[in-house]
Amino acid sequence: MLSRNIRFLSRRYSQALTFRTSEASPTQQNENQIGLFYTMNNDLCKQLFSHGGLPKSFTKQAKTFTETALMVRHPALDVINCIKATDLNKPAVRYVLYGEKGTGKSLTLAHLLHFAYEDGFLIVHIPWVSEWLRRVPRHKEMSNSQSREGLVDIPLDAAAWLLHFKMQNQVLLKSGDLKISQEYVWSKREKTDAGAPLAELVEHGITRVKYACDVIDVLIKEIKLLSNSKKCKTFVAIDGFNSFFYPLTRLRTTTKKKVTPEEVSLTAPFMNITKNDWSNGVIVLTTDQLAVPADRQENYLPKYLLYQKGFEHLDPFVPVEIGRYTEREFMSCANYYRDRLWLRGPPELESELKLTSACNPYDFMELCAPL
Amino acid sequence: MNSIRYKISGVTYSVLQAANCNFRPALLQCRLYSGPTSFPDYFRNPIFSKEEQAKLIEFNELSKLASTPVKPPGVSETSSVYYDPLVNKVINHVMKMGNKNLARQIVEKAFENVKRLQIERYHLASTPEEKEKVILNPKDILHKAIENCRPLLQLLPIKRGGITYQVPGPITEKRSLFLAIKWLLEATNDKERTIHFPEQFAWELLDAANNTGKVVKRKQDLHRQCEANRAYAHYRWQ
């Protein structure tokens, strides 16, 4: 009896102490690693997330901790297992990650992106939709679309996204198997021939910023065609997807007319790729309260955030809730913070922090900051 | 009637008062806890930290206290593990117009900055001895900084024969603490418009903890002035 108690205690103790796993590849992770941190390779991290994708507060944290470590959590593993089990010849399955503020939707998406990269997917990733539609710095470049009447272009953001796309898919684009199907004429002198590699199209969008929005439109169509013809498998990840369905953006045209999301020329291609009329692809979206203004933040459920329109657009989808920390995840996180010198002090601190943060990961991180 | 009133504690008293408006004594100034002054001076200060309470129980003093009236603790005075009276003091000095929430936020932000800087320094240090020297706890840094900023002497203007002399003299603990915090905050607020308070305060704290920087220089200047004026010291009692 006594020895069993001791064994039980020692096992609990050892569980409390281990917070790291050496299994750095998301394709190999399984249920045993839930709640443990794995460290991402720095080069890979730079390749995948150098143009956004990790929340700002997390990047700051990663700099202080001198490593980028992600926690293996249940929802991410669930989605990974689902993707592994999916028959890719069927229409693309859509997953919607949802949850309260600060529970780690974006980080789960980052984990899934890492998985997609390891598994050889072509990645189409928007780090944060509101960056296009809701963030208006002093000089936001805007122009009327040349090709489509009544639409508004945001060429600089589009070019930045193309750069992000190029960065994330370096390996696949370099291999050169991906060819475009038809000829595109941009102006009298500029055109892209049929059969040119996809990289050339992307390069054109980056060098000729004026055409960046049109290039994205074409690129998305081509990616769909390529996926359908089994040339590549595609992983679409969009953070803050519900921003596309909020009635107004914060953009204004030069005539001070307010712009709706449909009038932005970047909306249409991504609406197109989130339909399930194509195969050989996986679509992971997040709906976030922070992507819309305060008047639409009462609830975190997807139906409320996506409006009727967005819900019908996505229906049917697989909802995946990202919850707060469980007991074990919380202890592992606290131990990780102690290891990284972020948390210090008597052991009673954990129970107090657990109470005040209510196991919300972001709140926990914030509360640890001044200690 | 009066004797009863003195025995019941503040909280019960206000409850009684709320229940019955006629029960209002003229002697006792009870303004429903607007501040510590609303309690007469025989009210004891509250003992809210767990260690002190444990000490009371150990020395069997709890039964003595049970019959004396006690002030209620303030909202910020908690029995939390990370409660620190000095930090609370600094927050109160930073506070403007009673906006304690904001004051606490920016002081905590400054602590976060201190911590980030120190952790970075820790990782940069090559040998274990150097690593051990880096103080990682921002509260320890604050304590050390304030200890280093405290003046030991002060100058008092005393008028003798129509001339005001700056006379050096000893300083009380309380005033030296006040001056240390005041100087730290003055040095912090003397900054560029584009730099925010938490960053500058973090730098000032680290400087002061290292025994360098504007505030420590100000303290040394005061000491030098006191030394120069030592000839006037006798005016304190003559």
Coordinates of C-alpha atoms in Angstrom, one line a residue:
Chain A
M1 CA 0.0 0.0 0.0
L2 CA 2.7 2.4 1.1
S3 CA 5.0 1.5 -1.8
R4 CA 2.1 2.0 -4.2
N5 CA 1.5 5.4 -2.8
I6 CA 5.1 6.3 -3.1
R7 CA 5.2 5.1 -6.7
F8 CA 2.0 7.1 -7.4
L9 CA 3.5 10.2 -5.8
S10 CA 6.8 9.8 -7.7
R11 CA 5.0 9.4 -11.0
R12 CA 3.0 12.5 -10.3
Y13 CA 6.1 14.4 -9.4
S14 CA 7.9 13.3 -12.5
Q15 CA 4.9 14.3 -14.6
A16 CA 5.0 17.7 -13.0
L17 CA 8.6 18.1 -13.9
T18 CA 8.6 17.1 -17.5
F19 CA 7.4 19.8 -19.7
R20 CA 9.5 19.3 -22.8
T21 CA 9.3 16.7 -25.5
S22 CA 12.1 16.0 -28.0
E23 CA 9.6 15.1 -30.7
A24 CA 10.0 18.2 -32.8
S25 CA 8.1 16.9 -35.8
P26 CA 4.3 17.4 -35.6
T27 CA 3.8 14.4 -37.9
Q28 CA 5.1 12.1 -35.2
Q29 CA 3.5 13.6 -32.2
N30 CA 0.8 11.6 -30.4
E31 CA -1.4 11.7 -27.3
N32 CA 1.6 11.0 -25.0
Q33 CA 2.9 14.5 -25.7
I34 CA -0.2 16.5 -24.8
G35 CA 0.7 19.4 -22.7
L36 CA 4.4 19.2 -23.5
F37 CA 6.5 21.8 -25.3
Y38 CA 8.4 21.2 -28.4
T39 CA 11.0 23.5 -29.8
M40 CA 10.8 24.7 -33.4
N41 CA 13.9 24.9 -35.5
N42 CA 15.0 28.6 -35.8
D43 CA 15.5 28.5 -39.6
L44 CA 12.2 26.8 -40.1
C45 CA 10.5 29.4 -37.9
K46 CA 12.0 32.2 -39.9
Q47 CA 10.9 30.6 -43.1
L48 CA 7.3 30.0 -42.0
F49 CA 6.6 33.0 -39.8
S50 CA 9.0 35.8 -40.7
H51 CA 6.2 37.8 -42.3
G52 CA 3.7 37.2 -39.6
G53 CA 1.8 34.2 -38.3
L54 CA 2.9 34.2 -34.7
P55 CA 1.1 36.8 -32.4
K56 CA 3.2 39.8 -31.5
S57 CA 3.3 39.0 -27.8
F58 CA 4.5 35.5 -28.5
T59 CA 7.4 36.7 -30.7
K60 CA 8.5 39.0 -27.9
Q61 CA 8.3 36.0 -25.5
A62 CA 10.2 33.8 -27.9
K63 CA 13.0 36.4 -28.1
T64 CA 13.2 36.5 -24.3
F65 CA 13.2 32.8 -24.0
T66 CA 15.8 32.4 -26.8
E67 CA 13.7 29.7 -28.4
T68 CA 10.3 29.2 -30.1
A69 CA 8.5 26.5 -28.2
L70 CA 4.9 25.5 -28.9
M71 CA 2.8 23.4 -26.6
V72 CA 1.3 20.2 -28.1
R73 CA -2.4 20.6 -27.4
H74 CA -5.4 18.4 -27.9
P75 CA -7.3 20.3 -30.6
A76 CA -4.2 20.6 -32.8
L77 CA -3.5 16.8 -32.5
D78 CA -7.2 16.1 -33.3
V79 CA -7.0 18.2 -36.5
I80 CA -3.7 16.6 -37.5
N81 CA -5.2 13.1 -37.0
C82 CA -8.2 14.1 -39.0
I83 CA -6.0 15.4 -41.9
K84 CA -4.0 12.2 -41.9
A85 CA -7.1 10.1 -42.1
T86 CA -8.8 12.2 -44.8
D87 CA -9.2 10.9 -48.3
L88 CA -7.8 13.9 -50.3
N89 CA -9.7 12.9 -53.4
K90 CA -12.9 14.0 -51.8
P91 CA -13.8 17.7 -51.7
A92 CA -11.7 19.8 -49.3
V93 CA -12.7 19.6 -45.6
R94 CA -13.0 22.9 -43.7
Y95 CA -12.0 23.2 -40.1
V96 CA -13.0 26.2 -38.1
L97 CA -10.9 26.9 -34.9
Y98 CA -12.8 29.0 -32.5
G99 CA -12.5 29.9 -28.8
E100 CA -12.2 32.7 -26.3
K101 CA -9.7 35.5 -26.6
G102 CA -6.2 34.4 -25.7
T103 CA -6.7 30.6 -25.7
G104 CA -4.2 30.0 -28.5
K105 CA -6.1 29.8 -31.8
S106 CA -3.3 31.5 -33.7
L107 CA -0.7 29.3 -32.1
T108 CA -2.7 26.1 -32.8
L109 CA -2.8 27.3 -36.4
A110 CA 1.0 27.8 -36.3
H111 CA 1.4 24.3 -35.1
L112 CA -0.8 23.0 -37.9
L113 CA 1.2 25.0 -40.4
H114 CA 4.3 23.3 -39.1
F115 CA 2.6 20.0 -39.7
A116 CA 1.5 21.0 -43.2
Y117 CA 5.1 22.1 -44.0
E118 CA 6.5 18.8 -42.8
D119 CA 3.9 16.8 -44.7
G120 CA 4.7 18.6 -48.0
F121 CA 1.6 20.7 -48.5
L122 CA 1.6 23.9 -50.6
I123 CA 0.7 26.5 -47.9
V124 CA -1.7 29.4 -48.6
H125 CA -1.6 31.3 -45.3
I126 CA -3.0 34.7 -44.4
P127 CA -1.4 35.7 -41.0
W128 CA -4.1 38.1 -40.0
V129 CA -7.0 39.3 -42.3
S130 CA -7.6 42.4 -40.3
E131 CA -4.1 43.6 -41.3
W132 CA -5.6 44.2 -44.7
L133 CA -9.1 45.3 -43.9
R134 CA -9.0 47.0 -40.6
R135 CA -5.5 48.3 -40.0
V136 CA -5.1 51.7 -41.6
P137 CA -1.6 53.2 -41.2
R138 CA -1.1 56.8 -42.2
H139 CA -0.1 56.0 -45.8
K140 CA -2.1 53.0 -46.8
E141 CA -1.6 52.4 -50.5
M142 CA -5.0 52.1 -52.2
S143 CA -6.1 52.3 -55.8
N144 CA -9.0 51.5 -58.0
S145 CA -8.8 48.1 -59.6
Q146 CA -7.9 48.2 -63.4
S147 CA -9.3 44.8 -64.3
R148 CA -12.5 44.7 -62.2
E149 CA -14.8 47.7 -62.2
G150 CA -15.8 49.1 -58.8
L151 CA -13.2 47.2 -56.7
V152 CA -10.4 48.6 -54.6
D153 CA -6.8 47.3 -54.7
I154 CA -4.4 47.3 -51.8
P155 CA -1.3 46.6 -53.8
L156 CA 1.4 46.9 -51.1
D157 CA -0.4 44.4 -48.8
A158 CA -0.9 42.1 -51.7
A159 CA 2.8 42.2 -52.7
A160 CA 3.7 41.6 -49.0
W161 CA 1.5 38.5 -49.0
L162 CA 3.0 37.2 -52.2
L163 CA 6.4 37.6 -50.6
H164 CA 5.1 35.6 -47.6
F165 CA 3.8 32.9 -49.9
K166 CA 7.1 32.7 -51.7
M167 CA 9.0 32.5 -48.5
Q168 CA 6.7 29.7 -47.1
N169 CA 6.8 27.6 -50.2
Q170 CA 10.4 28.1 -51.2
V171 CA 11.0 24.3 -51.6
L172 CA 7.9 23.5 -53.7
L173 CA 8.3 26.5 -55.9
K174 CA 11.9 25.8 -56.6
S175 CA 11.2 22.2 -57.8
G176 CA 9.3 23.7 -60.7
D177 CA 6.7 21.0 -61.2
L178 CA 4.0 23.6 -60.8
K179 CA 3.1 25.1 -64.1
I180 CA 0.3 27.6 -65.0
S181 CA -2.3 26.5 -67.4
Q182 CA -3.0 29.5 -69.6
E183 CA -1.5 32.7 -70.8
Y184 CA -2.1 35.9 -68.8
V185 CA -1.7 39.3 -70.4
W186 CA -1.0 42.1 -67.9
S187 CA -0.4 45.0 -70.3
K188 CA 0.8 45.5 -73.9
R189 CA 4.4 44.4 -73.1
E190 CA 4.0 42.2 -70.1
K191 CA 2.5 38.7 -70.2
T192 CA 3.0 35.4 -68.5
D193 CA 3.1 32.4 -70.9
A194 CA 1.1 29.3 -70.4
G195 CA 3.4 26.6 -68.9
A196 CA 5.6 29.0 -67.0
P197 CA 6.4 28.0 -63.5
L198 CA 4.3 29.3 -60.6
A199 CA 7.3 31.0 -59.2
E200 CA 7.4 33.3 -62.2
L201 CA 3.9 34.4 -61.6
V202 CA 4.6 35.2 -57.9
E203 CA 7.8 37.0 -58.9
H204 CA 5.9 39.1 -61.3
G205 CA 3.5 40.2 -58.6
I206 CA 6.3 41.2 -56.3
T207 CA 8.3 43.2 -58.9
R208 CA 5.2 44.8 -60.5
V209 CA 3.3 45.8 -57.4
K210 CA 0.6 47.4 -59.5
Y211 CA -0.6 44.0 -60.6
A212 CA -0.2 42.2 -57.3
C213 CA -3.9 41.9 -56.6
D214 CA -4.6 40.5 -60.0
V215 CA -1.7 38.1 -59.6
I216 CA -3.2 36.8 -56.4
D217 CA -6.5 36.3 -58.1
V218 CA -4.8 34.3 -60.9
L219 CA -2.5 32.5 -58.5
I220 CA -5.4 31.2 -56.3
K221 CA -7.2 29.9 -59.4
E222 CA -4.1 28.2 -60.6
I223 CA -3.5 26.6 -57.2
K224 CA -7.0 25.2 -57.3
L225 CA -6.5 23.8 -60.8
L226 CA -3.1 22.3 -59.8
S227 CA -4.6 20.7 -56.7
N228 CA -7.5 19.3 -58.7
S229 CA -5.1 17.7 -61.1
K230 CA -3.1 16.2 -58.2
K231 CA 0.0 18.1 -58.9
C232 CA 0.2 19.3 -55.4
K233 CA -1.8 19.2 -52.2
T234 CA -2.8 22.5 -50.7
F235 CA -3.1 23.7 -47.1
V236 CA -5.2 26.8 -46.7
A237 CA -4.8 28.6 -43.3
I238 CA -6.5 31.9 -42.7
D239 CA -6.4 33.6 -39.3
G240 CA -9.2 35.9 -38.4
F241 CA -11.4 34.8 -41.3
N242 CA -14.6 36.4 -39.9
S243 CA -13.1 39.8 -40.7
F244 CA -14.2 39.2 -44.3
F245 CA -17.8 39.2 -43.2
Y246 CA -18.0 42.2 -41.0
P247 CA -20.2 44.7 -42.9
L248 CA -17.6 47.5 -43.2
T249 CA -13.9 47.7 -43.4
R250 CA -12.0 50.7 -42.1
L251 CA -10.7 51.5 -45.6
R252 CA -12.0 54.7 -47.4
T253 CA -11.6 55.4 -51.1
T254 CA -10.1 58.8 -52.2
T255 CA -13.7 60.1 -52.5
K256 CA -14.2 59.2 -48.8
K257 CA -16.6 56.4 -49.6
K258 CA -16.6 53.6 -47.1
V259 CA -15.5 50.2 -48.5
T260 CA -17.2 46.9 -47.8
P261 CA -15.1 43.7 -47.7
E262 CA -16.6 42.6 -51.0
E263 CA -15.3 45.7 -52.7
V264 CA -11.7 44.8 -51.8
S265 CA -10.3 42.9 -54.7
L266 CA -8.4 40.5 -52.3
T267 CA -11.6 39.1 -50.8
A268 CA -12.9 37.3 -53.9
P269 CA -9.9 34.9 -54.4
F270 CA -9.9 33.8 -50.8
M271 CA -13.7 33.4 -50.8
N272 CA -13.1 31.2 -53.8
I273 CA -10.5 29.0 -52.2
T274 CA -12.5 28.5 -49.1
K275 CA -15.4 26.9 -51.1
N276 CA -15.3 23.1 -51.1
D277 CA -15.7 22.7 -54.9
W278 CA -12.1 21.5 -55.2
S279 CA -10.2 18.5 -53.9
N280 CA -6.8 17.5 -52.7
G281 CA -6.8 20.3 -50.1
V282 CA -7.3 21.1 -46.4
I283 CA -8.8 24.4 -45.2
V284 CA -8.2 25.6 -41.6
L285 CA -9.8 28.9 -40.6
T286 CA -10.0 30.7 -37.3
T287 CA -12.8 33.0 -36.2
D288 CA -11.5 35.5 -33.7
Q289 CA -13.2 38.1 -31.6
L290 CA -10.2 40.4 -32.0
A291 CA -10.6 40.5 -35.7
V292 CA -13.8 42.6 -35.5
P293 CA -14.5 45.8 -33.6
A294 CA -15.8 45.8 -30.1
D295 CA -19.5 45.9 -31.1
R296 CA -19.3 42.4 -32.5
Q297 CA -17.3 40.7 -29.6
E298 CA -20.1 39.6 -27.4
N299 CA -19.7 35.9 -28.2
Y300 CA -16.9 33.7 -29.5
L301 CA -19.0 31.1 -31.3
P302 CA -18.5 30.9 -35.1
K303 CA -22.1 31.4 -36.0
Y304 CA -22.2 34.8 -34.3
L305 CA -18.8 35.9 -35.6
L306 CA -19.3 34.8 -39.2
Y307 CA -22.8 36.2 -39.6
Q308 CA -25.4 34.3 -41.5
K309 CA -23.6 34.9 -44.7
G310 CA -20.2 33.5 -43.7
F311 CA -21.8 30.6 -41.9
E312 CA -23.7 29.6 -45.1
H313 CA -20.5 30.1 -47.1
L314 CA -18.6 27.7 -44.9
D315 CA -21.4 25.2 -44.2
P316 CA -20.6 22.3 -43.7
F317 CA -17.5 22.6 -41.6
V318 CA -15.8 20.9 -38.7
P319 CA -15.8 23.2 -35.6
V320 CA -12.8 22.7 -33.3
E321 CA -12.9 24.5 -30.0
I322 CA -9.7 25.7 -28.5
G323 CA -10.2 25.7 -24.8
R324 CA -8.4 27.0 -21.8
Y325 CA -5.5 25.1 -20.2
T326 CA -6.3 21.9 -18.4
E327 CA -4.8 21.2 -15.0
R328 CA -1.9 19.3 -16.6
E329 CA -1.2 21.8 -19.4
F330 CA -1.2 24.6 -16.8
M331 CA 1.3 22.9 -14.6
S332 CA 3.5 22.1 -17.6
C333 CA 3.3 25.7 -18.7
A334 CA 4.2 27.0 -15.3
N335 CA 7.2 24.6 -15.1
Y336 CA 8.3 25.8 -18.5
Y337 CA 8.1 29.4 -17.4
R338 CA 10.1 28.6 -14.3
D339 CA 12.7 26.9 -16.5
R340 CA 12.9 30.0 -18.7
L341 CA 13.2 32.2 -15.6
W342 CA 9.9 33.9 -16.4
L343 CA 8.3 32.8 -13.2
R344 CA 9.9 32.8 -9.8
G345 CA 8.9 32.6 -6.2
P346 CA 7.2 30.2 -3.8
P347 CA 5.2 27.2 -5.1
E348 CA 2.0 28.7 -3.8
L349 CA 2.2 31.2 -6.6
E350 CA 0.9 28.7 -9.2
S351 CA -2.4 28.1 -7.4
E352 CA -2.9 31.8 -7.0
L353 CA -2.1 32.5 -10.7
K354 CA -4.3 29.7 -11.7
L355 CA -7.2 31.3 -9.9
T356 CA -6.5 34.8 -11.2
S357 CA -5.9 33.8 -14.8
A358 CA -8.7 31.3 -14.8
C359 CA -6.3 29.0 -16.8
N360 CA -6.5 31.4 -19.8
P361 CA -3.1 31.0 -21.5
Y362 CA -2.7 34.7 -22.5
D363 CA -3.8 36.0 -19.2
F364 CA -1.5 33.6 -17.4
M365 CA 1.5 34.9 -19.5
E366 CA 0.5 38.5 -18.8
L367 CA 0.1 37.9 -15.0
C368 CA 3.5 36.3 -14.9
A369 CA 5.2 39.3 -16.5
P370 CA 5.8 41.5 -13.5
L371 CA 6.7 38.7 -11.1
Chain B
M1 CA -23.7 53.1 24.8
N2 CA -20.3 54.6 24.0
S3 CA -18.4 51.7 25.6
I4 CA -20.2 49.2 23.3
R5 CA -19.4 51.3 20.3
Y6 CA -15.7 51.3 20.9
K7 CA -15.6 47.5 21.2
I8 CA -17.1 46.6 17.9
S9 CA -14.9 46.7 14.9
G10 CA -15.2 49.0 12.0
V11 CA -17.1 46.7 9.6
T12 CA -19.8 45.8 12.1
Y13 CA -20.1 49.4 13.0
S14 CA -20.9 50.5 9.4
V15 CA -23.3 47.7 9.0
L16 CA -25.1 48.8 12.1
Q17 CA -25.1 52.3 10.9
A18 CA -26.6 51.4 7.5
A19 CA -29.3 49.4 9.3
N20 CA -30.3 52.2 11.6
C21 CA -29.7 55.8 10.7
N22 CA -30.6 57.1 14.1
F23 CA -27.7 55.3 15.6
R24 CA -25.3 58.0 14.7
P25 CA -22.9 59.3 17.4
A26 CA -21.7 62.8 17.2
L27 CA -18.3 62.0 18.6
L28 CA -17.2 59.3 16.1
Q29 CA -16.4 60.5 12.6
C30 CA -17.5 57.6 10.4
R31 CA -17.4 58.5 6.8
L32 CA -17.8 54.9 5.5
Y33 CA -14.1 54.1 5.1
S34 CA -13.1 57.0 2.8
G35 CA -9.7 56.8 4.3
P36 CA -7.8 55.7 7.3
T37 CA -8.4 59.1 9.0
S38 CA -12.1 58.3 9.4
F39 CA -11.1 55.9 12.2
P40 CA -10.1 57.1 15.6
D41 CA -6.5 56.6 16.5
Y42 CA -7.2 53.7 18.9
F43 CA -8.2 51.5 15.9
R44 CA -5.5 49.0 15.2
N45 CA -4.0 48.6 11.8
P46 CA -5.2 45.5 10.0
I47 CA -2.9 42.4 9.9
F48 CA -3.6 40.9 6.5
S49 CA -0.4 39.0 5.5
K50 CA -0.5 35.3 6.3
E51 CA 3.0 35.2 7.9
E52 CA 2.1 37.9 10.4
Q53 CA -1.1 36.2 11.2
A54 CA 0.8 32.9 11.8
K55 CA 3.2 34.8 14.0
L56 CA 0.3 36.2 16.1
I57 CA -1.2 32.7 16.5
E58 CA 2.2 31.4 17.5
F59 CA 2.7 34.0 20.3
N60 CA -0.9 33.7 21.4
E61 CA -1.6 37.4 20.8
L62 CA -4.7 36.8 18.7
S63 CA -6.9 36.6 21.7
K64 CA -5.7 40.0 22.9
L65 CA -6.5 41.6 19.5
A66 CA -9.9 40.0 19.3
S67 CA -11.4 42.6 21.6
T68 CA -9.8 45.7 20.0
P69 CA -11.3 47.5 17.0
V70 CA -9.4 47.1 13.8
K71 CA -9.4 49.1 10.6
P72 CA -10.4 47.3 7.5
P73 CA -7.5 46.8 5.0
G74 CA -7.4 48.8 1.8
V75 CA -8.4 47.3 -1.5
S76 CA -4.8 46.8 -2.6
E77 CA -3.7 45.3 0.7
T78 CA -4.1 41.6 0.0
S79 CA -2.6 38.4 1.5
S80 CA -1.4 37.4 -2.0
V81 CA 2.1 35.9 -2.3
Y82 CA 3.2 38.7 -4.5
Y83 CA 2.0 41.6 -2.3
D84 CA 4.8 43.9 -1.4
P85 CA 4.3 47.1 0.7
L86 CA 7.2 49.0 -1.0
V87 CA 5.8 48.3 -4.5
N88 CA 2.4 49.5 -3.3
K89 CA 4.1 52.6 -2.0
V90 CA 5.7 53.3 -5.4
I91 CA 2.5 52.7 -7.2
N92 CA 0.8 55.3 -5.0
H93 CA 3.5 57.8 -5.8
V94 CA 3.1 57.2 -9.5
M95 CA -0.7 57.5 -9.3
K96 CA -2.4 60.6 -10.5
M97 CA -6.0 61.7 -9.8
G98 CA -6.6 58.4 -7.9
N99 CA -6.2 56.3 -11.1
K100 CA -4.5 53.5 -9.3
N101 CA -5.4 50.9 -12.0
L102 CA -3.3 52.8 -14.6
A103 CA -0.5 53.4 -12.1
R104 CA -0.3 49.7 -11.3
Q105 CA -0.4 48.8 -14.9
I106 CA 2.6 51.0 -15.9
V107 CA 4.6 50.0 -12.9
E108 CA 4.1 46.4 -13.7
K109 CA 5.0 47.0 -17.3
A110 CA 8.2 48.6 -16.0
F111 CA 8.9 45.5 -14.0
E112 CA 8.3 43.4 -17.1
N113 CA 10.9 45.5 -19.0
V114 CA 13.4 45.1 -16.1
K115 CA 12.8 41.4 -16.2
R116 CA 13.3 41.1 -19.9
L117 CA 16.5 43.1 -19.8
Q118 CA 17.9 41.1 -16.9
I119 CA 17.0 37.7 -18.5
E120 CA 18.7 38.9 -21.7
R121 CA 21.8 39.8 -19.7
Y122 CA 21.6 36.4 -17.9
H123 CA 21.7 34.6 -21.3
L124 CA 24.6 36.8 -22.5
A125 CA 26.7 36.0 -19.4
S126 CA 29.2 33.3 -20.2
T127 CA 30.3 31.9 -16.9
P128 CA 28.1 30.6 -14.1
E129 CA 29.6 33.1 -11.6
E130 CA 28.5 36.0 -13.8
K131 CA 25.1 34.5 -14.2
E132 CA 24.7 34.2 -10.5
K133 CA 25.4 37.9 -10.1
V134 CA 22.5 39.0 -12.3
I135 CA 19.4 39.8 -10.2
L136 CA 16.4 38.4 -12.0
N137 CA 13.7 39.4 -9.6
P138 CA 12.4 42.9 -10.5
K139 CA 11.2 43.5 -7.0
D140 CA 14.7 42.9 -5.6
I141 CA 15.9 45.4 -8.2
L142 CA 13.4 47.9 -6.9
H143 CA 14.4 47.3 -3.3
K144 CA 18.1 47.7 -4.1
A145 CA 17.5 50.8 -6.2
I146 CA 15.6 52.5 -3.5
E147 CA 18.1 51.5 -0.9
N148 CA 20.9 53.0 -3.1
C149 CA 18.9 56.2 -3.6
R150 CA 18.1 57.0 0.0
P151 CA 19.9 60.1 1.3
L152 CA 21.6 59.9 4.8
L153 CA 21.5 63.7 5.5
Q154 CA 19.4 66.6 4.5
L155 CA 19.7 70.4 4.3
L156 CA 17.3 72.5 6.3
P157 CA 16.9 76.2 5.8
I158 CA 17.4 78.0 9.1
K159 CA 17.3 81.7 9.5
R160 CA 19.9 83.3 11.8
G161 CA 20.7 87.0 11.9
G162 CA 18.6 87.8 8.8
I163 CA 20.5 85.2 6.7
T164 CA 19.0 81.8 5.8
Y165 CA 21.6 79.1 6.1
Q166 CA 21.4 75.7 4.6
V167 CA 22.0 73.6 7.7
P168 CA 22.9 69.9 7.3
G169 CA 21.2 67.5 9.7
P170 CA 20.0 63.9 10.1
I171 CA 17.0 62.6 8.1
T172 CA 14.2 60.4 9.2
E173 CA 13.7 57.0 7.7
K174 CA 10.3 58.0 6.3
R175 CA 11.6 61.1 4.7
S176 CA 14.6 59.4 3.1
L177 CA 12.2 56.8 1.6
F178 CA 10.0 59.6 0.3
L179 CA 12.9 61.4 -1.3
A180 CA 14.3 58.3 -2.9
I181 CA 11.0 57.5 -4.6
K182 CA 10.4 61.1 -5.5
W183 CA 13.8 61.4 -7.1
L184 CA 13.4 58.2 -9.0
L185 CA 10.2 59.4 -10.4
E186 CA 11.5 62.8 -11.2
A187 CA 14.4 61.3 -13.1
T188 CA 12.0 59.1 -15.0
N189 CA 9.7 61.9 -16.0
D190 CA 12.7 63.9 -17.3
K191 CA 12.7 62.1 -20.6
E192 CA 12.0 62.4 -24.3
R193 CA 8.4 62.6 -25.3
T194 CA 8.7 59.5 -27.5
I195 CA 10.0 57.3 -24.7
H196 CA 7.3 55.8 -22.5
F197 CA 7.3 55.8 -18.7
P198 CA 7.7 52.0 -18.3
E199 CA 10.9 51.9 -20.4
Q200 CA 12.5 54.9 -18.8
F201 CA 11.5 53.7 -15.3
A202 CA 13.1 50.3 -16.0
W203 CA 16.4 51.9 -17.0
E204 CA 16.4 54.2 -14.0
L205 CA 15.8 51.3 -11.7
L206 CA 18.5 49.2 -13.2
D207 CA 20.9 52.2 -13.1
A208 CA 20.1 52.9 -9.5
A209 CA 20.4 49.3 -8.5
N210 CA 23.8 49.3 -10.1
N211 CA 24.7 52.4 -8.0
T212 CA 25.1 54.6 -11.0
G213 CA 22.8 57.0 -12.8
K214 CA 21.1 60.4 -12.3
V215 CA 19.4 59.6 -9.0
V216 CA 22.5 58.3 -7.2
K217 CA 24.4 61.3 -8.5
R218 CA 21.8 63.6 -7.0
K219 CA 22.1 61.8 -3.7
Q220 CA 25.9 62.2 -3.7
D221 CA 25.5 65.9 -4.7
L222 CA 23.3 66.4 -1.6
H223 CA 25.9 64.6 0.6
R224 CA 28.6 66.8 -0.8
Q225 CA 26.6 69.9 -0.1
C226 CA 26.0 68.8 3.4
E227 CA 29.7 68.2 3.9
A228 CA 30.5 71.7 2.5
N229 CA 28.0 73.3 4.9
R230 CA 29.2 71.4 8.0
A231 CA 30.4 74.7 9.5
Y232 CA 26.7 75.7 9.8
A233 CA 25.8 72.5 11.6
H234 CA 25.7 74.2 15.1
Y235 CA 22.8 76.4 13.9
R236 CA 20.6 73.4 14.4
W237 CA 20.7 73.9 18.2
Q238 CA 22.0 77.4 18.7

